Coordinates of C-alpha atoms in Angstrom, one line a residue:
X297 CA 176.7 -13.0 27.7
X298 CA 176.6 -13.4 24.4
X299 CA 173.7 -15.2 21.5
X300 CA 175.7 -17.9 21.0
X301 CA 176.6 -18.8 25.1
X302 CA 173.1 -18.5 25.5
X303 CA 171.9 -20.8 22.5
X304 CA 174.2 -23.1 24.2
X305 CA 172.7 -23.3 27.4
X306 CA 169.1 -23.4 26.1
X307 CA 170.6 -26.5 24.0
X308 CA 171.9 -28.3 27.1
X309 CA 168.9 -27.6 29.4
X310 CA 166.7 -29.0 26.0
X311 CA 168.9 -32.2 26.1
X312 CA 168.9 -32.6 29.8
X313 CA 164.9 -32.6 29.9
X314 CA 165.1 -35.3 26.7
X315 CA 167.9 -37.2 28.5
X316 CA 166.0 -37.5 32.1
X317 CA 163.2 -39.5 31.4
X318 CA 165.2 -41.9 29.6
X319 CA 167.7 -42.4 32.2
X320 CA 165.0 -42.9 34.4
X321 CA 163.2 -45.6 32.3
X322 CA 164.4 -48.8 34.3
X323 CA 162.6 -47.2 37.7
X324 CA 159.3 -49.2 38.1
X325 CA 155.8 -47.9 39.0
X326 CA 156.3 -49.4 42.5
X327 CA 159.7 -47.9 42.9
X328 CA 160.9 -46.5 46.6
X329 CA 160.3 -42.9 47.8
X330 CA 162.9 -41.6 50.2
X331 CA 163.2 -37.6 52.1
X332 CA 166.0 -36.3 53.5
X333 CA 167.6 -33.3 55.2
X334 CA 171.5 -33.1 54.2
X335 CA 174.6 -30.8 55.7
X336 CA 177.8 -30.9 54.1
X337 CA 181.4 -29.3 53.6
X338 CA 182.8 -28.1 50.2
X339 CA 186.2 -27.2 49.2
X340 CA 186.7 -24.8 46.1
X341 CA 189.3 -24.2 43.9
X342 CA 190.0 -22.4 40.5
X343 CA 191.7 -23.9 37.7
X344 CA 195.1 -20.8 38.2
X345 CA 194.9 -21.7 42.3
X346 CA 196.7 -24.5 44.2
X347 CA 195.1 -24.2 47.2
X348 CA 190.9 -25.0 48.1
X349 CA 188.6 -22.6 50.0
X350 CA 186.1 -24.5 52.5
X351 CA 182.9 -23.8 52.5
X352 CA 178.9 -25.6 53.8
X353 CA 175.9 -26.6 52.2
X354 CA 172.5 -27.3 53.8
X355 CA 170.0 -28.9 51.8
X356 CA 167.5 -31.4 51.0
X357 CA 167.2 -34.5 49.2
X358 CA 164.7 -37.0 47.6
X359 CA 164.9 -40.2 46.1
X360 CA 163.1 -42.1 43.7
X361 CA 163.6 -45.9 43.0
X362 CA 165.2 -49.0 44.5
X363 CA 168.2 -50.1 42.4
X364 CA 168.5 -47.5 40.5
X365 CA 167.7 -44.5 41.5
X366 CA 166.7 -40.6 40.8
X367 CA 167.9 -38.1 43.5
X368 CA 167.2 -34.0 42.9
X369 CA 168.6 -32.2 45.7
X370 CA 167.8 -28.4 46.6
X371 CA 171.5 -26.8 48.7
X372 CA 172.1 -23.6 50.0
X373 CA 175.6 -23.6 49.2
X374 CA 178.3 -21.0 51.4
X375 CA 181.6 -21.1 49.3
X376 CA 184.5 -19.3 49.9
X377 CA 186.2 -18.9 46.6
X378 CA 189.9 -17.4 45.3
X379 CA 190.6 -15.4 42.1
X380 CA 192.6 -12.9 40.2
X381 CA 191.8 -9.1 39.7
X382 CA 193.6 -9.2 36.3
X383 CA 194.5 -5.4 34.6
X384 CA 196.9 -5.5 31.8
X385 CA 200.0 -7.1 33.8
X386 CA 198.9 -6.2 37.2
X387 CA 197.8 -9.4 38.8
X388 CA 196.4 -9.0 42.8
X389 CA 194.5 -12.2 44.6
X390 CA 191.3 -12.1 46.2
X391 CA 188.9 -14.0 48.2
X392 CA 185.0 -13.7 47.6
X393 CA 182.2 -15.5 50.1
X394 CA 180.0 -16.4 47.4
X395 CA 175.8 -17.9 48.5
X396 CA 174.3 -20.3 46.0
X397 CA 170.9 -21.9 45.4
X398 CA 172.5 -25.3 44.3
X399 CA 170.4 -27.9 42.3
X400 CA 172.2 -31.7 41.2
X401 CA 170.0 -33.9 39.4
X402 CA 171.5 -37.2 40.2
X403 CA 171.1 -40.8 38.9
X404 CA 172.4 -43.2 41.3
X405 CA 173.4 -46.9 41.7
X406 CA 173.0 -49.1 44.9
X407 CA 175.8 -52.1 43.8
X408 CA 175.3 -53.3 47.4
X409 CA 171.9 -53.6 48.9
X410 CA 170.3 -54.6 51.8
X411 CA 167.8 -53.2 54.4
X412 CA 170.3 -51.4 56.7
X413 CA 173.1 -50.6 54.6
X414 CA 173.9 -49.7 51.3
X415 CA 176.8 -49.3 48.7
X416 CA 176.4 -46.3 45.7
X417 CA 177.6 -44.3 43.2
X418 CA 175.9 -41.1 41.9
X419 CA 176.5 -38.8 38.8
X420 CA 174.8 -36.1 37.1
X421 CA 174.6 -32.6 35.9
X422 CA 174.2 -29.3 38.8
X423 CA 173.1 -26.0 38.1
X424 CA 173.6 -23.2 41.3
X425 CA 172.2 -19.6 40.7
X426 CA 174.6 -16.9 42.5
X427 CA 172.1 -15.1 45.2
X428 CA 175.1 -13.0 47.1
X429 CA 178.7 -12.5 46.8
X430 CA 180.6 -10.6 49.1
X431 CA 184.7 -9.4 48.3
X432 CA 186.4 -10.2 51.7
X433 CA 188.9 -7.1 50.4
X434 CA 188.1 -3.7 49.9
X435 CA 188.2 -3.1 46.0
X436 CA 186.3 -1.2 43.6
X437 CA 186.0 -5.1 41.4
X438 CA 182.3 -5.8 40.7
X439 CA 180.1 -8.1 38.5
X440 CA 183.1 -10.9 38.7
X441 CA 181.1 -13.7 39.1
X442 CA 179.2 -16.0 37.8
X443 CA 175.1 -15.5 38.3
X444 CA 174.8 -19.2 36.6
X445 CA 176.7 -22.1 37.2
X446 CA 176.4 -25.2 34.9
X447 CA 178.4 -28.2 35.8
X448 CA 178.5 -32.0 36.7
X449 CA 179.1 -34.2 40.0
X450 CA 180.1 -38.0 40.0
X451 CA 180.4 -39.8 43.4
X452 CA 180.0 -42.7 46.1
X453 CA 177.7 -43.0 49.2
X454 CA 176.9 -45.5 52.0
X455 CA 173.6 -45.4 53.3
X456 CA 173.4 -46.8 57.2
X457 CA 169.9 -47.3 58.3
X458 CA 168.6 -43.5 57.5
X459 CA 171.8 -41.5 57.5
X460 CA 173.6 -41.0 53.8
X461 CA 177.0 -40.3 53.8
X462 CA 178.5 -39.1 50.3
X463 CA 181.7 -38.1 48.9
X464 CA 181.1 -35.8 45.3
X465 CA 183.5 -34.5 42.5
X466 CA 182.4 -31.3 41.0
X467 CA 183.4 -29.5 37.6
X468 CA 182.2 -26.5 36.3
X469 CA 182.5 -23.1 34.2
X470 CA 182.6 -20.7 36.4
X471 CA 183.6 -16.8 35.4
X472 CA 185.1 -15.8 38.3
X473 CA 187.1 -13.4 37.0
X474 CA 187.6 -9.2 36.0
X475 CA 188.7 -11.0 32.4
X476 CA 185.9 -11.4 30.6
X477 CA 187.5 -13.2 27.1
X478 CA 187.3 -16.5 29.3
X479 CA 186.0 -18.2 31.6
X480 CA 187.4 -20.5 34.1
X481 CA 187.5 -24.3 35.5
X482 CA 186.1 -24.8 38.9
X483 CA 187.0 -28.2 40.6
X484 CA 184.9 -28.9 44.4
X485 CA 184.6 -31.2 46.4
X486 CA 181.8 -32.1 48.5
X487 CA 181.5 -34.3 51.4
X488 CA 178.0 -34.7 52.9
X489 CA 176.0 -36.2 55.9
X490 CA 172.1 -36.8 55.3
X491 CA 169.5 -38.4 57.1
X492 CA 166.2 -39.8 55.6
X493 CA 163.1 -39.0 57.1
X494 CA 161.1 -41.6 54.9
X495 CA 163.4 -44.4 54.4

């Protein structure tokens, strides 16, 4: 990785801790504490790749806040991911299974409320850490992907009594790759299933 990647990433981290307590001004004093336990299902794909890879997360969740709300998650995130193994002009496809430590920090949005069910929409930045990948092909490839993630997620949710169901976009850099001169777009999608514990 080089100086100036790294200055970059020490710049967004510095204007995502600026940009947070901001965001989060309109919560009140008073505002609403929810818990949760999540599972979910993930589909990955690579900007050079038509097809997605599913995949599972299980997680937790909090919330913080009544209308508008603040909602960290902590995932273990199973992906099964596609790539190239480019040299020179010889191009030859692989699969990986790739175990993340996946963190959004959401804002969210009920536009419908009431006591039992609820309408919103969620958006935010993500950062997942790469704790094991694992070629599904026998290769001598190594050190092909990315040990930090940085990306964003925008979505919508219902909330019905204590379950949370949501339905997420994800984008994000992701070097996934033997060719190290760039990296490349990763697009998921995530569909989840909480339930609260503290409603």
């Amino acid at each position: 990785m080089s100086k100036v990647d790294d200055m970059s990433k020490h710049h967004s981290l510095f204007i995502l801790l600026i940009a947070l307590p901001l965001a989060l001004a309109p919560l009140k004093a008073d505002a609403q504490f929810s818990f949760g336990v999540k599972t979910a299902w993930n589909t990955v794909s690579l900007d050079n790749f038509q097809d997605f890879s599913g995949g599972f997360d299980l997680g937790a969740f909090f919330r913080i806040g009544r209308a508008f709300f603040f909602q960290p998650e902590v995932n273990y995130s199973f992906r099964n991911t596609d790539f190239q193994h480019i040299i020179g002009e010889f191009r030859e496809n692989y699969r990986m299974r790739q175990h993340f430590l996946d963190i959004p920090l959401l804002i969210g949005h009920h536009f419908l409320n009431n006591s039992n069910f609820k309408l919103h929409f969620l958006v935010g930045p993500r950062v997942a850490v790469l704790i094991n990948n694992h070629l599904l092909q026998a290769s001598t490839v190594s050190d092909v992907a990315s040990h930090l993630q940085w990306g964003g997620q925008i979505g919508l949710g219902i909330d019905v009594w204590r379950f949370a169901i949501d339905g997420r976009y994800d984008i994000s850099a992701d070097k996934t790759t033997t060719d190290s001169s760039k990296a490349r777009l990763q697009n998921m999608f995530v569909v989840s299933l909480g339930f609260k514990f503290i409603k």
